[in-house]
Short mmCIF file of C-alpha atoms in Angstrom, two decimals:
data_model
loop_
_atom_site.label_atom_id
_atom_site.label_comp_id
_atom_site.label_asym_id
_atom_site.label_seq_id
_atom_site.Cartn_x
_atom_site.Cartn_y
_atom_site.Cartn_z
CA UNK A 2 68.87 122.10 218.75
CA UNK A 3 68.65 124.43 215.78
CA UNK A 4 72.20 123.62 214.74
CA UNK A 5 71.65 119.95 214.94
CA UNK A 6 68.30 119.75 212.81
CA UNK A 7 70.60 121.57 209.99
CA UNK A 8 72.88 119.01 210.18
CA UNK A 9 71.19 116.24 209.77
CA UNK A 10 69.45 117.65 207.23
CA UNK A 11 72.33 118.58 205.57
CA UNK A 12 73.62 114.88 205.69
CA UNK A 13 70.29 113.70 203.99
CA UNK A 14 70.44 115.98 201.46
CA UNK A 15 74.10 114.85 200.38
CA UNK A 16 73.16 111.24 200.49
CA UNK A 17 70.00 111.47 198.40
CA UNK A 18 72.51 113.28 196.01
CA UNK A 19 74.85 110.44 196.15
CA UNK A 20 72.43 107.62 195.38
CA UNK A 21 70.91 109.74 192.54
CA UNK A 22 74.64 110.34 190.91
CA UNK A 23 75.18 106.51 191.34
CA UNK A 24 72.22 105.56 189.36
CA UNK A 25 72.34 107.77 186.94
CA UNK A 26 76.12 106.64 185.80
CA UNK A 27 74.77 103.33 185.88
CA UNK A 28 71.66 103.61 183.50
CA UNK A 29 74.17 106.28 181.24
CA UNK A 30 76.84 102.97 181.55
CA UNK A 31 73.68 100.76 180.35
CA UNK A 32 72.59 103.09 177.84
CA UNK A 33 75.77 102.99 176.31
CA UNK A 34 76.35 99.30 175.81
CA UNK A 35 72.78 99.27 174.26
CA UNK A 36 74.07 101.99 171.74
CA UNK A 37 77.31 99.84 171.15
CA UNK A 38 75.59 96.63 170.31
CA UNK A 39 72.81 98.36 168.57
CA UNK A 40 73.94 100.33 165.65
CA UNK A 41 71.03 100.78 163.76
CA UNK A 42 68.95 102.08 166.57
CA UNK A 43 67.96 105.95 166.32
CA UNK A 44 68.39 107.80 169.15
CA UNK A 45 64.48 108.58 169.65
CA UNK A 46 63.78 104.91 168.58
CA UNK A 47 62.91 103.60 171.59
CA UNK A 48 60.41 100.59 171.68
CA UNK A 49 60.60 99.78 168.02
CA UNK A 50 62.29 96.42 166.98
CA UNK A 51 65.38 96.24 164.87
CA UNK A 52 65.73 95.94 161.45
CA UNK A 53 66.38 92.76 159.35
CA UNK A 54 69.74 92.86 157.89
CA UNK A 55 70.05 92.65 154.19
CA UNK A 56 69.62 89.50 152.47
CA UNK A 57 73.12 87.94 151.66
CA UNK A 58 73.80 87.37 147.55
CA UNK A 59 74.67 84.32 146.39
CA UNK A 60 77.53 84.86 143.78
CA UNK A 61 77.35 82.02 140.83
CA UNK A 62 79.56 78.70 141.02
CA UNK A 63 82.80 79.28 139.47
CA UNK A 64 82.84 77.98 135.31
CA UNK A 65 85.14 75.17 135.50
CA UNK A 66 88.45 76.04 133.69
CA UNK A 67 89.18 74.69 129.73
CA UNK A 68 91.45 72.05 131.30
CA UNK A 69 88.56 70.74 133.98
CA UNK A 70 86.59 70.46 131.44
CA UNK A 71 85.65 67.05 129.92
CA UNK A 72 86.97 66.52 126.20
CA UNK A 73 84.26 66.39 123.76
CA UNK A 74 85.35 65.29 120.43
CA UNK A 75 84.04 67.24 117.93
CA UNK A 76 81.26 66.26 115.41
CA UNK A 77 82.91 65.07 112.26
CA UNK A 78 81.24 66.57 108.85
CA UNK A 79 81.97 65.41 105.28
CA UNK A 80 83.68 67.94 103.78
CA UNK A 81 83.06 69.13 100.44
CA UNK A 82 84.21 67.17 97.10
CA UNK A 83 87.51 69.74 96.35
CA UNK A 84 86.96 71.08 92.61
CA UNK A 85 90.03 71.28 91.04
CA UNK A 86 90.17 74.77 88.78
CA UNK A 87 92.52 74.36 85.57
CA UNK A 88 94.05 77.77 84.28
CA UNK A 89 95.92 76.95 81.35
CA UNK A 90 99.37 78.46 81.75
CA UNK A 91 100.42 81.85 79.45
CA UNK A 92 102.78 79.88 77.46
CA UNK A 93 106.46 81.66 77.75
CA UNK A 94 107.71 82.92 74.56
CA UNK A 95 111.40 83.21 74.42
CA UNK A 96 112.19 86.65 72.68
CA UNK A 97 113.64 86.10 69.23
CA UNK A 98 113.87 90.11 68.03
CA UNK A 99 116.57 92.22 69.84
CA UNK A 100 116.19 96.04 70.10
CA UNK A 101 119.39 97.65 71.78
CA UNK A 102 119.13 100.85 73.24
CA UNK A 103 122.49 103.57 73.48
CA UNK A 104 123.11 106.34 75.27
CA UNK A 105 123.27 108.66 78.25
CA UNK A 106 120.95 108.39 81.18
CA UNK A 107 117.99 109.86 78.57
CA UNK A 108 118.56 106.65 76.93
CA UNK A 109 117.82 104.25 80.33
CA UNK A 110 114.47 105.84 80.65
CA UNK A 111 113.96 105.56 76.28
CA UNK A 112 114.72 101.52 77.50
CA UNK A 113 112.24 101.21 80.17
CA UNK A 114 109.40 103.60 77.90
CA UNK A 115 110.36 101.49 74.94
CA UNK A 116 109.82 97.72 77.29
CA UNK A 117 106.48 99.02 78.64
CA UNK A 118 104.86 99.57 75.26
CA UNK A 119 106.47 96.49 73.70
CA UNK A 120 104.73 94.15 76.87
CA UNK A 121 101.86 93.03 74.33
CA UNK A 122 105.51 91.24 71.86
CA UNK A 123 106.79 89.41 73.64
CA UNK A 124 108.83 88.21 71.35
CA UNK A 125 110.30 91.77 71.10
CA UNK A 126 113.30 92.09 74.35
CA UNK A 127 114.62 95.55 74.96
CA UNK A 128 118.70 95.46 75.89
CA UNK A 129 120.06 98.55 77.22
CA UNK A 130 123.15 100.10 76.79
CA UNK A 131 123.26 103.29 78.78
CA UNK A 132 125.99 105.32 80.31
CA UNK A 133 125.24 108.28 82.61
CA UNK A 134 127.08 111.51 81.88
CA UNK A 135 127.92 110.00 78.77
CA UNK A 136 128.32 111.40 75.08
CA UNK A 137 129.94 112.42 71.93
CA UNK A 138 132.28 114.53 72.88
CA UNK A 139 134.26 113.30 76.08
CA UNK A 140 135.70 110.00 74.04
CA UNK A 141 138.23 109.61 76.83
CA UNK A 142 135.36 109.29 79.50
CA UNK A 143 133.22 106.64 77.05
CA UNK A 144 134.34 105.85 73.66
CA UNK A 145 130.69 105.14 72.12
CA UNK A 146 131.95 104.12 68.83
CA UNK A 147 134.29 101.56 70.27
CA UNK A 148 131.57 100.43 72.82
CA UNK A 149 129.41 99.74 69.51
CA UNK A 150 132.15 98.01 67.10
CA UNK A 151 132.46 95.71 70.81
CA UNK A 152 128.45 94.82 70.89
CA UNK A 153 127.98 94.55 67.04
CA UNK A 154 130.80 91.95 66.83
CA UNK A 155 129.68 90.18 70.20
CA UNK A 156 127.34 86.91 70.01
CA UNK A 157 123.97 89.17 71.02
CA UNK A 158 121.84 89.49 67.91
CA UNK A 159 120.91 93.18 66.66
CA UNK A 160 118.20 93.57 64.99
CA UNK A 161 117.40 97.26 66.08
CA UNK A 162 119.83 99.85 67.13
CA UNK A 163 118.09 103.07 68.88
CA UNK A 164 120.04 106.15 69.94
CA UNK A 165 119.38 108.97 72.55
CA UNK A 166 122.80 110.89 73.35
CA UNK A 167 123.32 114.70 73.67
CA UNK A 168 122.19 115.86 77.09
CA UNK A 169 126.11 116.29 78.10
CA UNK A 170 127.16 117.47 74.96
CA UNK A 171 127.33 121.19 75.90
CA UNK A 172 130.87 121.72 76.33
CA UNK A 173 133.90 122.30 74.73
CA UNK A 174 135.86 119.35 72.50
CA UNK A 175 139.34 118.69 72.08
CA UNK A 176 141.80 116.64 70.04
CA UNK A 177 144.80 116.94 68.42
CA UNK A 178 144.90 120.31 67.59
CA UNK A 179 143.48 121.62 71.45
CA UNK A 180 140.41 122.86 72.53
CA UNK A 181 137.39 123.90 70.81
CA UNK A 182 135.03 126.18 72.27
CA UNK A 183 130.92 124.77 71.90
CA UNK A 184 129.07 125.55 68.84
CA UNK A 185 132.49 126.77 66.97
CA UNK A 186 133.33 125.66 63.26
CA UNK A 187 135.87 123.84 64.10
CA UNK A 188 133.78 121.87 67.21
CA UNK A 189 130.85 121.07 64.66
CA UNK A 190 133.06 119.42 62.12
CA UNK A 191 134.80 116.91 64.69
CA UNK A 192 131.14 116.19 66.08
CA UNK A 193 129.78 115.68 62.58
CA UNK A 194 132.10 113.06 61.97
CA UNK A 195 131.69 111.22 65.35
CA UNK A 196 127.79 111.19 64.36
CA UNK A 197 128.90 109.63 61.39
CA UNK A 198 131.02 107.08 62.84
CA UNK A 199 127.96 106.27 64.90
CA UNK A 200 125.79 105.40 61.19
CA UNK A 201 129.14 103.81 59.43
CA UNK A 202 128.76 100.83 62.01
CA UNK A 203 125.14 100.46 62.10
CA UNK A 204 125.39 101.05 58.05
CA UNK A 205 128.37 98.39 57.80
CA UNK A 206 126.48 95.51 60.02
CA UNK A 207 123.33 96.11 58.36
CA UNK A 208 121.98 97.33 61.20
CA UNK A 209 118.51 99.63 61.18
CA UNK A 210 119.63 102.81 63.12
CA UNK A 211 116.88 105.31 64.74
CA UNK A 212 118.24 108.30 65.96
CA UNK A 213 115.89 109.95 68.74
CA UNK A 214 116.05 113.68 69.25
CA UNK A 215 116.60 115.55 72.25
CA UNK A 216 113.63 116.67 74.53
CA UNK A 217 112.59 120.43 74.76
CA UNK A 218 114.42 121.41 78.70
CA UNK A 219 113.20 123.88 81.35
CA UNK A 220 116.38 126.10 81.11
CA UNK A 221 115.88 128.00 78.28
CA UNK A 222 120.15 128.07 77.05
CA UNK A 223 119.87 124.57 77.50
CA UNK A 224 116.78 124.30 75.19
CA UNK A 225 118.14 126.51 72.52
CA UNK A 226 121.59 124.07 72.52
CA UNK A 227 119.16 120.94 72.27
CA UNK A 228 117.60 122.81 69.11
CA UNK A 229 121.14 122.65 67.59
CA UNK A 230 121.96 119.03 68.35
CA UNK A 231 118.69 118.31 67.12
CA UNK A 232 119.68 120.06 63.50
CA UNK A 233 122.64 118.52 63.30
CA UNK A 234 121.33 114.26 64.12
CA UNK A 235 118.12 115.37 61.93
CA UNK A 236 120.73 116.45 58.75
CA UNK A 237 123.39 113.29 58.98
CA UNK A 238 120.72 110.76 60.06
CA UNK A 239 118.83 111.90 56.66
CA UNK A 240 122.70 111.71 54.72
CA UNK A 241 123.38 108.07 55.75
CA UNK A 242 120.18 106.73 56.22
CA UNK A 243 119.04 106.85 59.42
CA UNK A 244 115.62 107.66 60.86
CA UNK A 245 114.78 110.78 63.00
CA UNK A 246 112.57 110.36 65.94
CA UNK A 247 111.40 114.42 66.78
CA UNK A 248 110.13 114.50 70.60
CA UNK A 249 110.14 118.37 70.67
CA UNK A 250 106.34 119.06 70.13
CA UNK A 251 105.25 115.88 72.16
CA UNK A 252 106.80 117.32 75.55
CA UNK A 253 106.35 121.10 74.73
CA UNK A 254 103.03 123.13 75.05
CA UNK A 255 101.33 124.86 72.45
CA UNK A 256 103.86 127.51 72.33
CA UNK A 257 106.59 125.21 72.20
CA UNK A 258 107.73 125.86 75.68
CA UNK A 259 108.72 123.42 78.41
CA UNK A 260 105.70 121.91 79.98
CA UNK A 261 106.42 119.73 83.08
CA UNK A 262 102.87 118.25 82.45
CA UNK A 263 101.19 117.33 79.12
CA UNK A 264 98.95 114.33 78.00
CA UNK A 265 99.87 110.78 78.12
CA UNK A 266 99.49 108.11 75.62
CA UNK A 267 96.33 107.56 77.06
CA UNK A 268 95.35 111.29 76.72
CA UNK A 269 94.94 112.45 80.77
CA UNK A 270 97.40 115.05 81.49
CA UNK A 271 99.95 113.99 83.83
CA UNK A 272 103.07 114.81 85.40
CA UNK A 273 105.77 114.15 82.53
CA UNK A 274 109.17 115.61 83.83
CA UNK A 275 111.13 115.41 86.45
CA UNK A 276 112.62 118.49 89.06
CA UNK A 277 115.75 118.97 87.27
CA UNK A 278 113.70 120.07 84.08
CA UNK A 279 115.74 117.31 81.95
CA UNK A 280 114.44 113.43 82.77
CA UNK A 281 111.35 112.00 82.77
CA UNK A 282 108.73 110.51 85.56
CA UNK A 283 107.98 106.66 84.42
CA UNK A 284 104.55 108.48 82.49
CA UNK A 285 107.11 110.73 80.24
CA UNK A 286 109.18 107.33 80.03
CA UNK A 287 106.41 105.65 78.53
CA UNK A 288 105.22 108.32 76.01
CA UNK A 289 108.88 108.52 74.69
CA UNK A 290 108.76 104.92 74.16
CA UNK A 291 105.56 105.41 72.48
CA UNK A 292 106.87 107.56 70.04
CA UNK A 293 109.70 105.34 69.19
CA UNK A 294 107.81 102.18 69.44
CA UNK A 295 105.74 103.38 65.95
CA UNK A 296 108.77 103.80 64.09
CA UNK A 297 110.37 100.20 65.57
CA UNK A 298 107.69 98.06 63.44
CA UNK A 299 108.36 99.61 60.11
CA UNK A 300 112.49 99.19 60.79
CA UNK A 301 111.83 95.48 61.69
CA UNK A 302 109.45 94.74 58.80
CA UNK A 303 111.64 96.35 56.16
CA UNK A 304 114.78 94.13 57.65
CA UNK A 305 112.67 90.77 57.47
CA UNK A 306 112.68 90.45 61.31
CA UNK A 307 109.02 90.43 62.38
CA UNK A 308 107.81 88.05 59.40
CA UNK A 309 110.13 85.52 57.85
CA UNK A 310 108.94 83.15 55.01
CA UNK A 311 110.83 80.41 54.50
CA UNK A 312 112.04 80.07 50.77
CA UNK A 313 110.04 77.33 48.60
CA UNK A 314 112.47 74.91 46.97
CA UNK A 315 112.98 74.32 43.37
CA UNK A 316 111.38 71.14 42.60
CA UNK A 317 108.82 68.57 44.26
CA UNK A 318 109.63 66.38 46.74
CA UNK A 319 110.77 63.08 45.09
CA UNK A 320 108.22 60.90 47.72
CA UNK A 321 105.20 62.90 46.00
CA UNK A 322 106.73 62.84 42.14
CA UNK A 323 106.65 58.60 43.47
CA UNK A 324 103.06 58.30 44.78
CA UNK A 325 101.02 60.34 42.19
CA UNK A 326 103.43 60.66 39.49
CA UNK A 327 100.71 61.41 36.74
CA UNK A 328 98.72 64.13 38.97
CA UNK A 329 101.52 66.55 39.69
CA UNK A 330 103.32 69.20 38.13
CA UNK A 331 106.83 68.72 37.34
CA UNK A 332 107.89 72.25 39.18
CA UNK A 333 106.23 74.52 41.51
CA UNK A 334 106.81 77.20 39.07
CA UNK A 335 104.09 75.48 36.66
CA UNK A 336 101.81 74.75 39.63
CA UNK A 337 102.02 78.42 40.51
CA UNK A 338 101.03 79.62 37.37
CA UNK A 339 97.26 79.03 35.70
CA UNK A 340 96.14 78.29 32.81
CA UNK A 341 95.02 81.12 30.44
CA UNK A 342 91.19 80.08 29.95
CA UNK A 343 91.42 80.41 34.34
CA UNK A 344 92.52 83.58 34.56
CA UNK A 345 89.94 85.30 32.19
CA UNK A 346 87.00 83.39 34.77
CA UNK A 347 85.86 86.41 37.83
CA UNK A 348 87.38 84.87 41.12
CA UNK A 349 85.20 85.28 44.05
CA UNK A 350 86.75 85.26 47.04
CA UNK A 351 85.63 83.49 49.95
CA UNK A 352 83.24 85.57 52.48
CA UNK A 353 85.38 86.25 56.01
CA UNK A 354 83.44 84.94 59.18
CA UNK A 355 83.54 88.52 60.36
CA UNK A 356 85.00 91.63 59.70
CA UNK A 357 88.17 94.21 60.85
CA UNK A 358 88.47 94.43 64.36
CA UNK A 359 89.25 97.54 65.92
CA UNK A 360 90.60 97.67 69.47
CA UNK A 361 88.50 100.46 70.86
CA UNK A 362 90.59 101.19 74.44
CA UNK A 363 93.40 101.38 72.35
CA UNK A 364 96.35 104.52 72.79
CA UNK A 365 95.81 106.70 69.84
CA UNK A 366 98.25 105.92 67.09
CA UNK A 367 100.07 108.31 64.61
CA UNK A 368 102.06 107.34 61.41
CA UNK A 369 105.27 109.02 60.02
CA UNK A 370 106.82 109.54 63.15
CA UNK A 371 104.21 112.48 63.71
CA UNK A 372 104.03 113.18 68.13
CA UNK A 373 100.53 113.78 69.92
CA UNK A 374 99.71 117.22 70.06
CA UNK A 375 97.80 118.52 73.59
CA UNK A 376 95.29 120.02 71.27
CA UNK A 377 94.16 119.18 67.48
CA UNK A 378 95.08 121.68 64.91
CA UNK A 379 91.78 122.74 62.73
CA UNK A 380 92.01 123.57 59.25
CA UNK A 381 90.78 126.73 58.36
CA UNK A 382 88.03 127.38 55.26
CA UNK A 383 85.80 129.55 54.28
CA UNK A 384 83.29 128.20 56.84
CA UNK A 385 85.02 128.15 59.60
CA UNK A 386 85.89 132.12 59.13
CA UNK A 387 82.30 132.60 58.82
CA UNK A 388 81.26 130.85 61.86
CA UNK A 389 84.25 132.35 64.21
CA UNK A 390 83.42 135.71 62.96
CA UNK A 391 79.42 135.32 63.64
CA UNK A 392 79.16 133.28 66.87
CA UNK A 393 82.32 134.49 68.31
CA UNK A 394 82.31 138.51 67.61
CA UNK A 395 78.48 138.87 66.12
CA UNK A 396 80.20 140.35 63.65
CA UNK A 397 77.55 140.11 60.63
CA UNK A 398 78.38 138.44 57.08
CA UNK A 399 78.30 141.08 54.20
CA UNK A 400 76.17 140.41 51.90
CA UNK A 401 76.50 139.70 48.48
CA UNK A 402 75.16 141.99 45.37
CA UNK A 403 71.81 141.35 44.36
CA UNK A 404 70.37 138.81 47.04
CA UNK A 405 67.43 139.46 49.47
CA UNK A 406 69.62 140.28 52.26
CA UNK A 407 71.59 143.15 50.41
CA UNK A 408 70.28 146.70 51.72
CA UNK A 409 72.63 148.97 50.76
CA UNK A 410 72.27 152.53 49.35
CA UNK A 411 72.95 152.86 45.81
CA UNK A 412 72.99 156.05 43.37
CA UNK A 413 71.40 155.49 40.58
CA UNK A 414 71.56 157.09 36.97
CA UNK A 415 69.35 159.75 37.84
CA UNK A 416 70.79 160.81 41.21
CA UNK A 417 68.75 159.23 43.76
CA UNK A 418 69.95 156.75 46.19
CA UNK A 419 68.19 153.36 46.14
CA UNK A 420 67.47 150.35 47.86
CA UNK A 421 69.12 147.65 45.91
#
């Protein structure tokens, strides 16, 4: 009886376990799908309704492209009357003066110096001549007197002839007799007489000749050779005529010492010289040229070049002796010529509308073939002592015998030092 109770209550107890199992998969199954299709719910959310999703943005219609677009002919404006701006044209002037330049490669930059300060002529043209590692003394490399007797008797018309040779000079010569050594007697004479040779043509075509010196160099042997080059153009371009251009000082400082920088013809201190110590930038170019450029006016004045009058003739023309043939002259020469009761009457000359003009941006000028000098040189006076010696070294002025200023001790006849 016992045994049968526990069995059926056994049996209960297992079924009332089965049904509860069942149900509870089923509401964990149902739970589940609610989860699933209900992402936004919170797990402790229950009862609460679901949130609105977010509003959906409406992106903007798409711009049509260029070529959808409809043409739309653009609004036509009058366009401005054109003004038409009249520059008169810088009449071209033909040169009709002829410098010609000779030389080593010194000589090519003398050319270009020479052309940049003659820009404001231009009836001046520049021709160069120039031969690198050219000279006097290696005739069977360039002959330069032959090269001249060939450009003198060519069509080209001369007016000027500038020279600039030396810078290759510095070795030994030879000729007939062999090889002489630089700087020897014997080397000196045969160079003298190609220097010659050089003024014979120019002298012979009636050519003006300006010999330019030889630059100061960086090298000091090469510098103290220049100086003797120099002597000997200076000496036979005086002897036959010639005229002497000195560049030394203009390319030296105030010792007299290479400077690779130095004042331009403007006056602002620029780079002058070149690497090598020996050429010139295009500023040194220009002040060389400058230097030779005030001795080119003088040579072309003196040979008629820069001003020519025509000559007057003789006699009147016949068509004025026939139209007023009682109210002229006979000559010129006695229409030249006043009367003697004229001459002894004052002549006033006519007042000028204005005066001299001076060019105030000008480059500074010198006359005499005289170079720029980095500084000016002072004379020195009596004044000038006295005002070094009193605001440079306080040093006092003595003072002279007898004026208020005077306080020295003298003896006096009697023995006793005074107060003058």
């Amino acid at each position: 009886m016992v045994t049968l109770s526990r069995m059926l209550t056994l049996l209960a107890g297992c079924l009332f376990v089965f049904v509860t199992t069942g149900q509870r998969a089923h509401a964990q199954g149902d739970a589940l799908r609610f989860f699933q299709q209900n992402q936004s719910r919170g797990l402790f959310s229950f009862g609460s309704a679901p949130k609105a999703e977010p509003p959906r943005v409406t992106r903007p219609a798409r711009r049509p492209r260029s070529e959808d677009r409809e043409y739309v002919a653009p609004r036509r404006r009058n366009p401005a009357p054109a003004v038409a701006i009249l520059t008169p044209d810088k009449p071209v002037i033909p040169p009709t003066i002829f410098i010609h330049v000779i030389g080593d490669s010194l000589s090519e930059l003398l050319a270009q110096g020479l052309k940049e300060n003659l820009v404001d002529k231009p009836e001046i043209g520049v021709v160069r001549h120039s031969r690198s590692s050219s000279g006097l003394v290696r005739d069977d490399f360039h002959d330069w007197p032959k090269v001249l007797r060939d450009i003198s008797a060519g069509p080209g018309k001369i007016d000027l002839l500038v020279m600039m040779i030396g810078s290759n000079d510095r070795q030994s010569l030879r000729d007939e007799a062999g090889a002489h050594e630089f700087r020897s007697d014997a080397w000196r004479e045969i160079y003298v007489k190609r220097i010659d040779e050089i003024t014979s043509i120019a002298k012979e075509k009636l050519i003006p000749l300006i010999w330019v010196g030889m630059p100061v160099m960086q090298a000091s042997r090469i510098s103290a050779d220049m100086l003797y080059l120099n002597g000997l153009y200076k000496e036979r371009a005086a002897r036959n005529g010639a005229t002497f251009v000195d560049t030394w000082e203009g390319f030296a400082n105030d010792q007299g010492q290479f400077a690779s920088s130095g004042p331009d013809v403007n006056g602002e201190i620029v780079k002058l010289r070149t690497a090598d110590g020996i050429h010139f930038t295009k500023a040194g170019a220009r002040k060389l040229g400058f230097f030779v450029a005030k001795e080119t006016e003088p040579q072309l004045t003196a040979k008629g070049a820069v001003t020519e009058i025509a000559a007057l003739p003789a006699d009147i023309s016949e068509q004025i002796k026939r139209d007023s043939p009682g109210l002229v002259p006979t000559s010129l020469q006695s229409a030249l010529f006043l009367p003697e009761e004229l001459l002894r009457l004052p002549v006033i000359s006519e007042r000028p509308l204005q005066g001299a003009v001076f060019v105030l941006t000008a480059a500074p000028q010198t006359s005499g073939a005289q170079l720029l000098r980095s500084r000016p040189v002072q004379t020195s006076n009596e004044m000038t002592i006295l005002v070094e010696q009193v605001m440079g070294y306080g040093r006092m002025p003595i003072a002279k015998t007898g004026r208020a200023d005077d306080f020295r001790w003298e003896q006096g006849p009697t023995g006793v030092n005074r107060i003058q």
